[in-house]
Amino acid sequence: MSPYNKNSRDEVLLAFHRAYDRPTAEQIIEWVSKHPEFAEDIRAHAAVAHDWAAVCEAPATEPDETMLQRAFSNALNAMYDADREAEATSDVASEGFHDILARSGKEIFELASEFDIARGVLAALFNGWMLPPIRARLVSAVMSALAITRVKFDCALAFALLNPRLGHAKANQAPGIQPRACDDIIRDSPMSPERKRYWLEQDQ
């Protein structure tokens, strides 16, 4: 949930202004996703921020018509890129790892064998039971095996965490989910100490 009052447009824009002097397309998307009710205001503020940053960095000369048109064009391009990225993100944000895995024609146990990793570690990730941050080596392996980008990986992870798959019910209680840290899941897996160390190391 946003830390700001949803009706406090000025608070959101002020925080956005303080956070970024020249917001990138990814940063604009992030804030629009957090505050969709102020999407147009955020995009307009980002355009002004780009213009202002360009003026501040340029020599202290009076801008001519060409400079103003170029600055306006750059701002429009940044907004267009942000909108395109937002559309692409919204397309992949509605599917999780299991959907992507199904399209690849693979099963979790096949990936586990391919990675030489405990099946339960991948199951925890795909089922939404693994809390980020996810080890870089595991992220890279999944991205490569499923032929997805980091954006799609992050969207699939967010989808999995928001839509966890329930575990099996025990005889005396309903099924439950207890998300755990990535490192804890790896350490508690039945892998050898060497393999655990491998997956816990930072990818070089």
Short mmCIF file of C-alpha atoms in Angstrom, two decimals:
data_model
loop_
_atom_site.label_atom_id
_atom_site.label_comp_id
_atom_site.label_asym_id
_atom_site.label_seq_id
_atom_site.Cartn_x
_atom_site.Cartn_y
_atom_site.Cartn_z
CA MET A 1 0.00 0.00 0.00
CA SER A 2 1.24 3.50 -0.83
CA PRO A 3 2.69 5.42 2.14
CA TYR A 4 0.88 8.50 0.87
CA ASN A 5 -2.75 9.47 1.12
CA LYS A 6 -4.38 8.58 -2.19
CA ASN A 7 -5.99 12.02 -2.30
CA SER A 8 -2.71 13.84 -1.68
CA ARG A 9 -1.54 14.52 -5.21
CA ASP A 10 0.92 17.19 -4.11
CA GLU A 11 2.57 14.82 -1.62
CA VAL A 12 3.12 12.18 -4.29
CA LEU A 13 4.51 14.66 -6.83
CA LEU A 14 6.77 16.25 -4.23
CA ALA A 15 8.16 12.84 -3.23
CA PHE A 16 8.66 11.97 -6.92
CA HIS A 17 10.49 15.27 -7.48
CA ARG A 18 12.76 14.69 -4.48
CA ALA A 19 13.51 11.11 -5.51
CA TYR A 20 14.63 11.81 -9.10
CA ASP A 21 16.19 14.83 -10.80
CA ARG A 22 15.76 13.25 -14.22
CA PRO A 23 13.46 10.18 -13.93
CA THR A 24 14.05 7.27 -16.30
CA ALA A 25 11.30 5.39 -18.09
CA GLU A 26 11.56 2.58 -15.51
CA GLN A 27 11.22 5.04 -12.62
CA ILE A 28 8.20 6.70 -14.22
CA ILE A 29 6.58 3.27 -14.67
CA GLU A 30 7.28 2.38 -11.05
CA TRP A 31 5.60 5.53 -9.73
CA VAL A 32 2.67 5.29 -12.14
CA SER A 33 2.14 1.70 -10.96
CA LYS A 34 2.20 2.82 -7.32
CA HIS A 35 -0.06 5.81 -7.89
CA PRO A 36 -2.22 5.11 -11.01
CA GLU A 37 -4.70 7.81 -9.98
CA PHE A 38 -1.97 10.41 -10.57
CA ALA A 39 -0.49 8.84 -13.71
CA GLU A 40 -0.97 11.85 -15.97
CA ASP A 41 0.39 14.23 -13.33
CA ILE A 42 3.46 12.04 -12.79
CA ARG A 43 4.17 11.86 -16.53
CA ALA A 44 3.74 15.62 -16.91
CA HIS A 45 6.03 16.25 -13.94
CA ALA A 46 8.62 13.88 -15.43
CA ALA A 47 8.55 15.84 -18.70
CA VAL A 48 9.11 19.11 -16.83
CA ALA A 49 11.92 17.51 -14.80
CA HIS A 50 13.68 16.41 -18.00
CA ASP A 51 13.39 19.93 -19.44
CA TRP A 52 14.62 21.53 -16.24
CA ALA A 53 17.58 19.16 -15.92
CA ALA A 54 18.58 19.87 -19.52
CA VAL A 55 18.46 23.62 -18.89
CA CYS A 56 20.49 23.31 -15.67
CA GLU A 57 23.20 21.25 -17.35
CA ALA A 58 23.50 23.48 -20.40
CA PRO A 59 25.65 26.63 -20.54
CA ALA A 60 23.93 29.71 -19.19
CA THR A 61 22.56 30.90 -22.54
CA GLU A 62 19.08 31.96 -23.54
CA PRO A 63 17.38 28.91 -25.10
CA ASP A 64 16.27 29.40 -28.69
CA GLU A 65 13.28 27.87 -30.44
CA THR A 66 15.29 24.85 -31.62
CA MET A 67 16.50 24.05 -28.10
CA LEU A 68 12.97 24.30 -26.71
CA GLN A 69 11.59 22.04 -29.44
CA ARG A 70 14.37 19.50 -28.86
CA ALA A 71 13.75 19.47 -25.09
CA PHE A 72 10.01 19.05 -25.65
CA SER A 73 10.65 16.24 -28.14
CA ASN A 74 12.97 14.45 -25.70
CA ALA A 75 10.37 14.71 -22.97
CA LEU A 76 7.67 13.27 -25.27
CA ASN A 77 10.00 10.42 -26.24
CA ALA A 78 10.64 9.59 -22.58
CA MET A 79 6.92 9.54 -21.88
CA TYR A 80 6.28 7.39 -24.97
CA ASP A 81 8.97 4.92 -23.93
CA ALA A 82 7.51 4.78 -20.42
CA ASP A 83 4.04 4.05 -21.81
CA ARG A 84 5.38 1.29 -24.09
CA GLU A 85 7.29 -0.31 -21.22
CA ALA A 86 4.23 -0.07 -18.99
CA GLU A 87 2.14 -1.84 -21.61
CA ALA A 88 4.75 -4.59 -21.97
CA THR A 89 4.97 -4.95 -18.20
CA SER A 90 1.21 -5.18 -17.82
CA ASP A 91 1.16 -8.00 -20.39
CA VAL A 92 3.63 -10.17 -18.47
CA ALA A 93 2.47 -9.17 -14.97
CA SER A 94 -0.63 -11.33 -15.32
CA GLU A 95 1.23 -14.63 -15.51
CA GLY A 96 3.42 -16.57 -13.13
CA PHE A 97 6.30 -19.00 -13.49
CA HIS A 98 3.99 -21.98 -14.00
CA ASP A 99 2.39 -20.32 -17.05
CA ILE A 100 5.79 -19.55 -18.56
CA LEU A 101 7.03 -23.06 -17.72
CA ALA A 102 4.00 -24.63 -19.41
CA ARG A 103 4.74 -22.74 -22.62
CA SER A 104 8.31 -23.99 -22.56
CA GLY A 105 7.09 -27.59 -22.44
CA LYS A 106 9.18 -28.34 -19.36
CA GLU A 107 8.43 -29.54 -15.83
CA ILE A 108 9.90 -28.35 -12.55
CA PHE A 109 11.73 -31.64 -12.00
CA GLU A 110 13.35 -31.29 -15.43
CA LEU A 111 14.64 -27.82 -14.61
CA ALA A 112 15.83 -29.03 -11.23
CA SER A 113 17.80 -31.79 -12.90
CA GLU A 114 19.17 -29.36 -15.49
CA PHE A 115 20.30 -26.92 -12.78
CA ASP A 116 21.42 -29.64 -10.35
CA ILE A 117 19.32 -28.01 -7.66
CA ALA A 118 16.79 -29.43 -5.22
CA ARG A 119 13.33 -29.62 -6.76
CA GLY A 120 11.85 -28.05 -3.64
CA VAL A 121 13.88 -24.87 -4.16
CA LEU A 122 12.39 -24.29 -7.62
CA ALA A 123 8.94 -25.29 -6.40
CA ALA A 124 9.18 -22.70 -3.62
CA LEU A 125 10.14 -20.01 -6.13
CA PHE A 126 7.48 -20.92 -8.68
CA ASN A 127 4.72 -21.42 -6.07
CA GLY A 128 5.24 -18.03 -4.44
CA TRP A 129 6.79 -19.33 -1.24
CA MET A 130 10.23 -17.75 -1.71
CA LEU A 131 10.73 -14.19 -0.51
CA PRO A 132 13.07 -11.84 -2.38
CA PRO A 133 15.83 -11.04 -2.80
CA ILE A 134 16.45 -14.10 -4.95
CA ARG A 135 20.06 -15.17 -5.42
CA ALA A 136 21.49 -13.83 -8.69
CA ARG A 137 22.70 -17.26 -9.78
CA LEU A 138 19.20 -18.72 -9.44
CA VAL A 139 17.64 -15.76 -11.25
CA SER A 140 20.09 -16.15 -14.14
CA ALA A 141 19.48 -19.88 -14.40
CA VAL A 142 15.70 -19.49 -14.55
CA MET A 143 15.89 -16.63 -17.04
CA SER A 144 18.16 -18.65 -19.33
CA ALA A 145 16.15 -21.87 -19.11
CA LEU A 146 12.80 -20.17 -19.74
CA ALA A 147 14.19 -17.60 -22.21
CA ILE A 148 12.75 -14.62 -20.34
CA THR A 149 14.00 -11.15 -19.51
CA ARG A 150 14.64 -9.79 -16.03
CA VAL A 151 11.45 -7.75 -16.32
CA LYS A 152 9.43 -10.90 -17.00
CA PHE A 153 11.18 -12.72 -14.16
CA ASP A 154 10.34 -9.93 -11.71
CA CYS A 155 6.73 -9.80 -12.90
CA ALA A 156 6.38 -13.58 -12.60
CA LEU A 157 7.85 -13.42 -9.09
CA ALA A 158 5.41 -10.67 -8.10
CA PHE A 159 2.53 -12.67 -9.55
CA ALA A 160 3.63 -15.81 -7.68
CA LEU A 161 3.90 -13.95 -4.36
CA LEU A 162 0.46 -12.41 -4.84
CA ASN A 163 -1.06 -15.74 -5.93
CA PRO A 164 0.75 -18.46 -3.93
CA ARG A 165 -0.13 -22.05 -4.64
CA LEU A 166 -1.41 -23.79 -1.53
CA GLY A 167 0.48 -26.67 -0.02
CA HIS A 168 -1.08 -30.01 0.88
CA ALA A 169 -3.45 -29.98 3.82
CA LYS A 170 -2.45 -31.88 6.93
CA ALA A 171 -4.87 -34.18 8.67
CA ASN A 172 -5.69 -31.72 11.44
CA GLN A 173 -5.41 -28.36 9.67
CA ALA A 174 -6.07 -26.49 6.45
CA PRO A 175 -3.29 -25.97 3.93
CA GLY A 176 -1.17 -22.93 4.64
CA ILE A 177 1.60 -20.85 3.12
CA GLN A 178 4.66 -19.73 5.02
CA PRO A 179 6.89 -17.73 2.67
CA ARG A 180 10.56 -17.92 3.60
CA ALA A 181 13.78 -16.22 2.59
CA CYS A 182 15.56 -17.58 -0.48
CA ASP A 183 18.76 -18.35 1.46
CA ASP A 184 16.89 -20.25 4.18
CA ILE A 185 15.13 -22.42 1.61
CA ILE A 186 18.42 -23.26 -0.07
CA ARG A 187 20.19 -24.00 3.24
CA ASP A 188 17.36 -26.31 4.39
CA SER A 189 17.18 -28.20 1.10
CA PRO A 190 18.52 -31.76 0.79
CA MET A 191 21.40 -30.69 -1.46
CA SER A 192 25.03 -31.38 -0.68
CA PRO A 193 27.01 -28.65 1.12
CA GLU A 194 28.90 -27.97 -2.11
CA ARG A 195 25.73 -27.39 -4.11
CA LYS A 196 24.28 -25.20 -1.38
CA ARG A 197 27.41 -23.07 -1.41
CA TYR A 198 27.19 -22.80 -5.18
CA TRP A 199 23.63 -21.46 -5.13
CA LEU A 200 24.33 -19.17 -2.19
CA GLU A 201 27.34 -17.57 -3.87
CA GLN A 202 26.90 -14.34 -5.78
CA ASP A 203 27.14 -14.89 -9.51
CA GLN A 204 30.31 -13.28 -10.88
#
